Structure formats: structure tokens, C-alpha cells
Coordinates of C-alpha atoms in Angstrom, one line a residue:
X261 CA -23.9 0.2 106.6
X262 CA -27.0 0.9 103.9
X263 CA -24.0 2.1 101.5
X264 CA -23.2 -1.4 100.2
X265 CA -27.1 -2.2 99.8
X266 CA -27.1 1.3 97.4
X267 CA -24.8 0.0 95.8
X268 CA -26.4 -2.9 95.0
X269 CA -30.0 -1.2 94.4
X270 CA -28.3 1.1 91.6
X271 CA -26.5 -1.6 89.8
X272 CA -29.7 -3.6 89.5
X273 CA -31.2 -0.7 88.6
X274 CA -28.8 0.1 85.9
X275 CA -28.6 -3.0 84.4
X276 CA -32.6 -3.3 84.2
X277 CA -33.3 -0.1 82.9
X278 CA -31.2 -0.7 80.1
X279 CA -33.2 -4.0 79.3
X280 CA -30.0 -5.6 79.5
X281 CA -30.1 -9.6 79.4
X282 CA -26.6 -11.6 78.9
X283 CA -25.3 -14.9 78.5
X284 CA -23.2 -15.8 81.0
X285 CA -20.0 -15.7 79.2
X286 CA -16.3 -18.0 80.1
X287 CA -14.9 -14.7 81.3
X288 CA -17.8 -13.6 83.5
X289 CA -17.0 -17.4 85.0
X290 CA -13.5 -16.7 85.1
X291 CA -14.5 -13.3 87.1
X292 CA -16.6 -14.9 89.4
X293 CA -14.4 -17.4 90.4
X294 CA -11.6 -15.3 90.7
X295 CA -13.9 -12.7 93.3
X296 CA -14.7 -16.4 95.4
X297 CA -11.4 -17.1 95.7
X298 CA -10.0 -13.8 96.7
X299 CA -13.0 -13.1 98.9
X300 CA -12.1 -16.7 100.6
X301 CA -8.3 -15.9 100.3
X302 CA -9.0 -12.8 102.9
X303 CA -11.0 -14.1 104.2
X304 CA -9.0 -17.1 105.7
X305 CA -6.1 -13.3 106.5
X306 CA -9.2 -11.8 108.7
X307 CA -9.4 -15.2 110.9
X308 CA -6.0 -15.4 111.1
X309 CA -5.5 -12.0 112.4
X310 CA -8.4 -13.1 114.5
X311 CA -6.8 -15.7 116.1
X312 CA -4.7 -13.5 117.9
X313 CA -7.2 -11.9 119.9
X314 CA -9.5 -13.6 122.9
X315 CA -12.9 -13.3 124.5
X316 CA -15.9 -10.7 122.4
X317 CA -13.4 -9.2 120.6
X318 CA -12.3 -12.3 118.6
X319 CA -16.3 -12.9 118.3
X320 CA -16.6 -9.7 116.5
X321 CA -13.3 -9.5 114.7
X322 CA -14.6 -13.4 112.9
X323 CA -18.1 -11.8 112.6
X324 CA -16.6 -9.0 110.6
X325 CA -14.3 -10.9 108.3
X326 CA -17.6 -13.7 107.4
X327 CA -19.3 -10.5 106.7
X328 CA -16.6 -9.5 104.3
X329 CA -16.5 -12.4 102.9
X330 CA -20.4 -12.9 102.1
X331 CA -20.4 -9.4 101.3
X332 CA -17.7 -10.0 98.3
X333 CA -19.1 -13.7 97.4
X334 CA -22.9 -12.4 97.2
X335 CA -21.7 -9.1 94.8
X336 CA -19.7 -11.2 92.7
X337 CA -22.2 -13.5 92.1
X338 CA -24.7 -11.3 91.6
X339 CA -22.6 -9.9 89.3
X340 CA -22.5 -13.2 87.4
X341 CA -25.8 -13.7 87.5
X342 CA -26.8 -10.6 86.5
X343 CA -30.7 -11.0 87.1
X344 CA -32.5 -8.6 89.8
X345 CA -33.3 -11.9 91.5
X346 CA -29.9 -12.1 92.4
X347 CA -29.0 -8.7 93.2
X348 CA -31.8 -9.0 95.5
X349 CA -30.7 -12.3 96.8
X350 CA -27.3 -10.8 97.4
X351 CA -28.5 -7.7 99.3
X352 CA -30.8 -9.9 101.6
X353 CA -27.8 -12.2 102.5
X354 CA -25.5 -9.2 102.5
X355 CA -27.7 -7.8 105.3
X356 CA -27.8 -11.5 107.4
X357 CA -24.2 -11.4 107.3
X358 CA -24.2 -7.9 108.8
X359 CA -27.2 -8.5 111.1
X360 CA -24.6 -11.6 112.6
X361 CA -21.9 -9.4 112.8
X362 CA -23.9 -6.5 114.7
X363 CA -25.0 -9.7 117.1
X364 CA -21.8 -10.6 117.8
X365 CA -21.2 -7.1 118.7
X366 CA -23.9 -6.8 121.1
X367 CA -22.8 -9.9 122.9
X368 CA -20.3 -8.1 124.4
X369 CA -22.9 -5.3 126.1
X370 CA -25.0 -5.9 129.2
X371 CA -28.3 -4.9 130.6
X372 CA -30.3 -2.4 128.1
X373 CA -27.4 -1.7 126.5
X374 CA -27.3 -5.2 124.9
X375 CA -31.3 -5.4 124.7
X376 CA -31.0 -2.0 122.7
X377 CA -28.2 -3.1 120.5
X378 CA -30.0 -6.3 119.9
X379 CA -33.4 -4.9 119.2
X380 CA -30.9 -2.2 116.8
X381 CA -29.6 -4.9 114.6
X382 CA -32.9 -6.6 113.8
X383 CA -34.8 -3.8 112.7
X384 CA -31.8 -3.0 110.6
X385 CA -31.7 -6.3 109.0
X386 CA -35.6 -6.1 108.6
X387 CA -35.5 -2.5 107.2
X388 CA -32.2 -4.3 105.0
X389 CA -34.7 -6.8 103.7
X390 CA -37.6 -5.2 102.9
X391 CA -35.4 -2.8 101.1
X392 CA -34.6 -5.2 98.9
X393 CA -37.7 -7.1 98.3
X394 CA -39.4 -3.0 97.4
X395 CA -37.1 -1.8 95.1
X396 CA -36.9 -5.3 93.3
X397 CA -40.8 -4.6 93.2
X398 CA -40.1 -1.2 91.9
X399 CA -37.9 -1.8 89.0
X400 CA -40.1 -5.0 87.9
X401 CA -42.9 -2.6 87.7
X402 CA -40.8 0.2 86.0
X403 CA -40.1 -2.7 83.1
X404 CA -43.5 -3.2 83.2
X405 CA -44.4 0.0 82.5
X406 CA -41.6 0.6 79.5
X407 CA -42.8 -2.7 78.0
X408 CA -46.2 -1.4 78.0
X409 CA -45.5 2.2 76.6
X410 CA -43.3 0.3 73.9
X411 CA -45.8 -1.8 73.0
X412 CA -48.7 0.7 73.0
X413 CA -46.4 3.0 70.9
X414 CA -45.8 0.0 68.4
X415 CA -49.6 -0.3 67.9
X416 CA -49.3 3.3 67.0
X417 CA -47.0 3.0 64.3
X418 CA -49.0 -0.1 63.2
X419 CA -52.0 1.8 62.8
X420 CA -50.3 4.6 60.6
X421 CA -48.7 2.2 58.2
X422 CA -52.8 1.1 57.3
X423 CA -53.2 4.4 55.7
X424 CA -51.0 3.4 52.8
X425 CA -51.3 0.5 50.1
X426 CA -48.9 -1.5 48.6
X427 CA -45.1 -1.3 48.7
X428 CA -45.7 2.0 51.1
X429 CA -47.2 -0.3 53.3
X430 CA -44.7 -2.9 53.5
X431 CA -41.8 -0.6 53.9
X432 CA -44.2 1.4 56.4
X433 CA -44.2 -2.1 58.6
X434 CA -40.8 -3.1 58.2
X435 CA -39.4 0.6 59.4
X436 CA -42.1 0.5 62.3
X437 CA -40.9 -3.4 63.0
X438 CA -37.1 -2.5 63.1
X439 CA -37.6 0.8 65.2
X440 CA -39.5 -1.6 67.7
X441 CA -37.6 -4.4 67.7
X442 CA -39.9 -6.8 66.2

């Protein structure tokens, strides 16, 4: 179940670690809509296959498929996106879907069974979500730290390039500017 959250965690990772910042593009669209429209495309196969069952079963076997569904929508998205804001967003609404779908499966239990499987899916949706919100912490502060480093490393070079006059200089600042970035 945590799998599709990793997942998630080491794409956002990936892509922020790299300092990576696009523009969504007309083929990212294209991508996206294409991943909504298959996700809703089996989607609408699940229920179907669904339908053909009765009682807690059919509860669960819906359950399942909307979690499928969100699941694919939410990653695409994100994917679209392509901010940590809505990787985490996904993985938060990833792990509602799932926590509906674990509901819909305790339904069918009685007694403590039910209470346990209950009190099960909550404090996996709240260990989910908190996942989510910390390691969106942690990689903002990891970018904190690189731009920091960066920066304190470009003061560095700064202060080198005053040791020389003239044409040394210049060159000095232009070679520190382009290693930088700046």
C-alpha cells in the first residue's frame, strides 16, 4: 500500500534535486489528458465488472476501482504539474482514496474485527499524510540548504576575483558568474 506513496516521494525528490523547473509544454497537456482519460476509461471497466456482484463485495470492488482511478488521475497530474506541491497533493489524495477503499472493506466485518480494521485504515491514512506533508518539508529544506551552499560558494569566488585588477578582474567575474549561474 506505502509503495505507490514511494513512488511518489522519489519522483518529487528527483525532480527537486535536480533544480528542475519546466513550462508546462502542449505535449505534457497532451500526456495529461490522455492519463485522465484512460484512468476514467477503466475506470468506467472496474464498475462495470462491478456491477455484477451484490452486497460488501460490490462496495469494495467500486471502492477499489475509484482508488484506481484517483490513484492514476492524481500521478498524472502531478506529473503535469510538476511542483512538490503537487506531488504532495497527489500522495495526500492518493491516500483518501485508499483510506475509502480500506472503509469500504471494513464494512463488511463485525464486532472488533470491524472496530480494528477501522481504527487500521485511519492511522494508515494519517501516517499516509503526514508522510507527505515531512518529506515535502524535507526536500524544501534540502533546496534550501543547496541554494545556500551555492550562494555562500559564489561569495567565495567573488572575493578571489578582488585580488586582481583590470581585465583579470573582469574575466575573473564573468568565469565565477557563468560557473554560478549568474
Amino acid at each position: 500500500m506505502r509503495t505507490p506513496h514511494m513512488i511518489l516521494l522519489l519522483a518529487a525528490a528527483l525532480l527537486w534535486a535536480a533544480g528542475h523547473a519546466r513550462a508546462a509544454t502542449p505535449e505534457a497537456k497532451l500526456a495529461y489528458q490522455q492519463a485522465r482519460d484512460a484512468a476514467g476509461a477503466s475506470y468506467k471497466n472496474a464498475r462495470a465488472r462491478c456491477d455484477a456482484i451484490t452486497g460488501n463485495p460490490k462496495d469494495i470492488c467500486v471502492a477499489e476501482a475509484k482508488a484506481q482511478r484517483v490513484q492514476a488521475e492524481e500521478s498524472a497530474r502531478a506529473r503535469y504539474e510538476d511542483t512538490l506541491k503537487a506531488f504532495t497533493r497527489a500522495r495526500v489524495r492518493i491516500a483518501a482514496a485508499n483510506y475509502q477503499r480500506d472503509q469500504a472493506r471494513c464494512a463488511g466485518m463485525t464486532g472488533n474485527d470491524k472496530d480494528v480494521c477501522k481504527a487500521q485504515a485511519k492511522v494508515t491514512l494519517v501516517a499516509a499524510e503526514a508522510d507527505a506533508r515531512a518529506d515535502q518539508k524535507t526536500i524544501e529544506a534540502r533546496n534550501d540548504a543547496r541554494a545556500d551552499k551555492l550562494s555562500a560558494a559564489y561569495r567565495v569566488e567573488m572575493e578571489k576575483c578582488d585580488a586582481f585588477a583590470g581585465a583579470a578582474k573582469d574575466q575573473c567575474v564573468s568565469a565565477a558568474r557563468t560557473a554560478f549561474n549568474r
